[in-house]
PDB file of C-alpha atoms in Angstrom:
ATOM      1  CA  MET Q   1     263.385 115.482 213.485  1.00 73.00           C
ATOM      2  CA  ARG Q   2     264.531 118.062 216.009  1.00 84.00           C
ATOM      3  CA  THR Q   3     267.404 117.126 218.308  1.00 91.00           C
ATOM      4  CA  VAL Q   4     267.929 118.883 221.637  1.00 93.00           C
ATOM      5  CA  ILE Q   5     271.229 118.654 223.501  1.00 94.00           C
ATOM      6  CA  LYS Q   6     270.973 119.711 227.122  1.00 94.00           C
ATOM      7  CA  VAL Q   7     272.108 119.284 230.696  1.00 94.00           C
ATOM      8  CA  GLU Q   8     269.530 117.888 233.091  1.00 93.00           C
ATOM      9  CA  GLY Q   9     269.594 116.009 236.364  1.00 92.00           C
ATOM     10  CA  PRO Q  10     267.880 112.704 237.076  1.00 93.00           C
ATOM     11  CA  ALA Q  11     264.793 114.421 238.534  1.00 94.00           C
ATOM     12  CA  ASP Q  12     264.213 116.380 235.310  1.00 92.00           C
ATOM     13  CA  PHE Q  13     264.853 113.277 233.210  1.00 91.00           C
ATOM     14  CA  PHE Q  14     262.237 111.252 235.085  1.00 94.00           C
ATOM     15  CA  LYS Q  15     259.801 114.166 235.141  1.00 94.00           C
ATOM     16  CA  ARG Q  16     260.040 114.352 231.342  1.00 90.00           C
ATOM     17  CA  GLY Q  17     259.556 110.586 231.106  1.00 91.00           C
ATOM     18  CA  LYS Q  18     256.428 110.712 233.268  1.00 95.00           C
ATOM     19  CA  LEU Q  19     254.988 113.480 231.111  1.00 93.00           C
ATOM     20  CA  VAL Q  20     255.545 111.442 227.938  1.00 92.00           C
ATOM     21  CA  ALA Q  21     253.992 108.355 229.571  1.00 94.00           C
ATOM     22  CA  LYS Q  22     250.978 110.396 230.677  1.00 94.00           C
ATOM     23  CA  LEU Q  23     250.476 111.745 227.139  1.00 92.00           C
ATOM     24  CA  ALA Q  24     250.720 108.199 225.765  1.00 93.00           C
ATOM     25  CA  ASP Q  25     248.191 106.909 228.303  1.00 95.00           C
ATOM     26  CA  GLN Q  26     245.779 109.662 227.300  1.00 94.00           C
ATOM     27  CA  GLY Q  27     246.257 108.901 223.603  1.00 93.00           C
ATOM     28  CA  LYS Q  28     247.608 112.399 222.972  1.00 91.00           C
ATOM     29  CA  THR Q  29     250.254 113.334 220.462  1.00 91.00           C
ATOM     30  CA  ILE Q  30     253.834 113.135 221.674  1.00 90.00           C
ATOM     31  CA  SER Q  31     256.190 115.578 219.994  1.00 85.00           C
ATOM     32  CA  ARG Q  32     258.865 113.925 217.904  1.00 84.00           C
ATOM     33  CA  GLU Q  33     262.212 115.039 219.154  1.00 86.00           C
ATOM     34  CA  HIS Q  34     265.444 113.351 220.008  1.00 88.00           C
ATOM     35  CA  ILE Q  35     266.808 114.515 223.353  1.00 91.00           C
ATOM     36  CA  ILE Q  36     270.430 114.004 224.281  1.00 92.00           C
ATOM     37  CA  SER Q  37     270.800 114.866 227.941  1.00 93.00           C
ATOM     38  CA  PHE Q  38     273.861 115.000 230.124  1.00 93.00           C
ATOM     39  CA  GLU Q  39     273.976 115.142 233.884  1.00 93.00           C
ATOM     40  CA  ASP Q  40     277.476 116.629 233.799  1.00 93.00           C
ATOM     41  CA  PRO Q  41     278.053 119.764 231.660  1.00 93.00           C
ATOM     42  CA  GLU Q  42     281.624 118.615 230.983  1.00 94.00           C
ATOM     43  CA  ASP Q  43     280.282 115.490 229.241  1.00 93.00           C
ATOM     44  CA  MET Q  44     278.125 117.697 227.026  1.00 93.00           C
ATOM     45  CA  ALA Q  45     281.125 119.898 226.262  1.00 93.00           C
ATOM     46  CA  ARG Q  46     283.020 116.837 224.997  1.00 94.00           C
ATOM     47  CA  LEU Q  47     280.255 116.233 222.425  1.00 94.00           C
ATOM     48  CA  ILE Q  48     279.995 119.796 221.151  1.00 92.00           C
ATOM     49  CA  THR Q  49     283.629 120.651 220.469  1.00 95.00           C
ATOM     50  CA  THR Q  50     284.486 123.021 217.644  1.00 95.00           C
ATOM     51  CA  ALA Q  51     285.896 120.149 215.574  1.00 97.00           C
ATOM     52  CA  LYS Q  52     282.819 117.953 216.024  1.00 96.00           C
ATOM     53  CA  LEU Q  53     280.461 120.824 215.228  1.00 94.00           C
ATOM     54  CA  SER Q  54     282.414 121.592 212.044  1.00 96.00           C
ATOM     55  CA  LEU Q  55     282.289 117.923 211.087  1.00 97.00           C
ATOM     56  CA  PHE Q  56     278.548 117.748 211.752  1.00 95.00           C
ATOM     57  CA  ARG Q  57     277.935 120.873 209.632  1.00 94.00           C
ATOM     58  CA  GLU Q  58     279.994 119.377 206.814  1.00 96.00           C
ATOM     59  CA  VAL Q  59     278.077 116.081 206.924  1.00 96.00           C
ATOM     60  CA  ARG Q  60     274.749 117.968 206.935  1.00 94.00           C
ATOM     61  CA  GLN Q  61     275.854 119.889 203.849  1.00 94.00           C
ATOM     62  CA  SER Q  62     276.949 116.809 201.966  1.00 94.00           C
ATOM     63  CA  ALA Q  63     277.288 113.170 202.992  1.00 94.00           C
ATOM     64  CA  GLY Q  64     280.579 111.480 202.279  1.00 94.00           C
ATOM     65  CA  SER Q  65     283.037 108.806 203.255  1.00 93.00           C
ATOM     66  CA  ILE Q  66     285.263 109.240 206.276  1.00 94.00           C
ATOM     67  CA  THR Q  67     288.241 109.863 204.020  1.00 93.00           C
ATOM     68  CA  GLU Q  68     286.337 112.422 201.911  1.00 95.00           C
ATOM     69  CA  LEU Q  69     285.211 114.279 205.031  1.00 97.00           C
ATOM     70  CA  ALA Q  70     288.751 114.322 206.440  1.00 97.00           C
ATOM     71  CA  GLU Q  71     290.047 115.756 203.157  1.00 97.00           C
ATOM     72  CA  ARG Q  72     287.293 118.393 202.952  1.00 97.00           C
ATOM     73  CA  LEU Q  73     287.990 119.491 206.532  1.00 97.00           C
ATOM     74  CA  HIS Q  74     291.800 119.240 206.190  1.00 97.00           C
ATOM     75  CA  ARG Q  75     291.951 116.973 209.230  1.00 97.00           C
ATOM     76  CA  ASP Q  76     293.620 113.671 210.043  1.00 97.00           C
ATOM     77  CA  ARG Q  77     291.405 110.724 209.054  1.00 95.00           C
ATOM     78  CA  SER Q  78     291.801 108.951 212.409  1.00 96.00           C
ATOM     79  CA  ALA Q  79     290.722 112.095 214.313  1.00 97.00           C
ATOM     80  CA  VAL Q  80     287.681 112.466 212.044  1.00 97.00           C
ATOM     81  CA  LYS Q  81     286.838 108.783 212.615  1.00 96.00           C
ATOM     82  CA  ARG Q  82     286.915 109.264 216.407  1.00 97.00           C
ATOM     83  CA  ASP Q  83     284.625 112.302 216.114  1.00 97.00           C
ATOM     84  CA  ILE Q  84     282.273 110.390 213.798  1.00 97.00           C
ATOM     85  CA  ASP Q  85     282.071 107.578 216.362  1.00 97.00           C
ATOM     86  CA  ASP Q  86     281.061 110.078 219.068  1.00 96.00           C
ATOM     87  CA  LEU Q  87     278.483 111.835 216.856  1.00 96.00           C
ATOM     88  CA  GLU Q  88     277.045 108.489 215.747  1.00 95.00           C
ATOM     89  CA  LYS Q  89     276.797 107.266 219.347  1.00 94.00           C
ATOM     90  CA  ALA Q  90     274.864 110.457 220.187  1.00 92.00           C
ATOM     91  CA  GLY Q  91     272.474 109.816 217.294  1.00 91.00           C
ATOM     92  CA  LEU Q  92     273.365 112.896 215.240  1.00 94.00           C
ATOM     93  CA  ILE Q  93     274.796 111.029 212.257  1.00 95.00           C
ATOM     94  CA  GLU Q  94     274.809 107.503 210.888  1.00 96.00           C
ATOM     95  CA  VAL Q  95     277.465 105.493 209.106  1.00 95.00           C
ATOM     96  CA  GLN Q  96     276.349 103.082 206.395  1.00 94.00           C
ATOM     97  CA  ASP Q  97     278.543 100.405 204.856  1.00 89.00           C
ATOM     98  CA  MET Q  98     278.063 100.816 201.082  1.00 85.00           C
ATOM     99  CA  PRO Q  99     279.408  98.769 198.157  1.00 85.00           C
ATOM    100  CA  LEU Q 100     281.722 100.506 195.717  1.00 82.00           C
ATOM    101  CA  SER Q 101     281.171 100.058 192.004  1.00 80.00           C
ATOM    102  CA  GLY Q 102     283.339  97.193 190.851  1.00 78.00           C
ATOM    103  CA  HIS Q 103     284.796  96.056 194.146  1.00 81.00           C
ATOM    104  CA  GLY Q 104     285.241  96.995 197.770  1.00 84.00           C
ATOM    105  CA  ARG Q 105     283.137  98.903 200.242  1.00 86.00           C
ATOM    106  CA  LYS Q 106     283.124 102.326 201.842  1.00 85.00           C
ATOM    107  CA  LYS Q 107     281.543 103.825 204.937  1.00 89.00           C
ATOM    108  CA  GLN Q 108     279.142 106.612 203.972  1.00 94.00           C
ATOM    109  CA  VAL Q 109     278.436 109.196 206.683  1.00 96.00           C
ATOM    110  CA  ARG Q 110     275.163 111.138 206.660  1.00 95.00           C
ATOM    111  CA  ALA Q 111     273.355 113.385 209.103  1.00 94.00           C
ATOM    112  CA  ILE Q 112     270.250 112.130 210.887  1.00 92.00           C
ATOM    113  CA  ALA Q 113     269.454 115.259 212.868  1.00 86.00           C
ATOM    114  CA  GLU Q 114     267.762 117.949 210.795  1.00 83.00           C
ATOM    115  CA  GLN Q 115     267.783 120.626 213.470  1.00 84.00           C
ATOM    116  CA  VAL Q 116     269.952 120.688 216.581  1.00 88.00           C
ATOM    117  CA  LEU Q 117     269.200 122.937 219.539  1.00 88.00           C
ATOM    118  CA  LEU Q 118     271.541 123.476 222.449  1.00 87.00           C
ATOM    119  CA  ALA Q 119     269.770 124.114 225.752  1.00 85.00           C
ATOM    120  CA  ILE Q 120     271.934 125.366 228.591  1.00 76.00           C
TER     121      ILE Q 120
END
């Protein structure tokens, strides 16, 4: 699924919603895309930091636990965890609680978004 990250005001948001509703009412196909919109460009900038983009690219290349990702990126685990929380909240990645062989559990991080477009 394609994900679009953009800045748009309330009027554009509702205009897009009305268009989707109209297509649904007419029984027409609605394109499958996940839109993450921000009213304030500074809020968008907090989601697309260099560190978070590097983390997202790494997760897209190969899923892994939070600890594994922190090691691969040479970053502090707690900082990676905070970035994962933000990316998960935005719907770009997901964290699954998985059993370990023998005992214990680990949190596996994988990308949901296949393609991400930034619209400014």
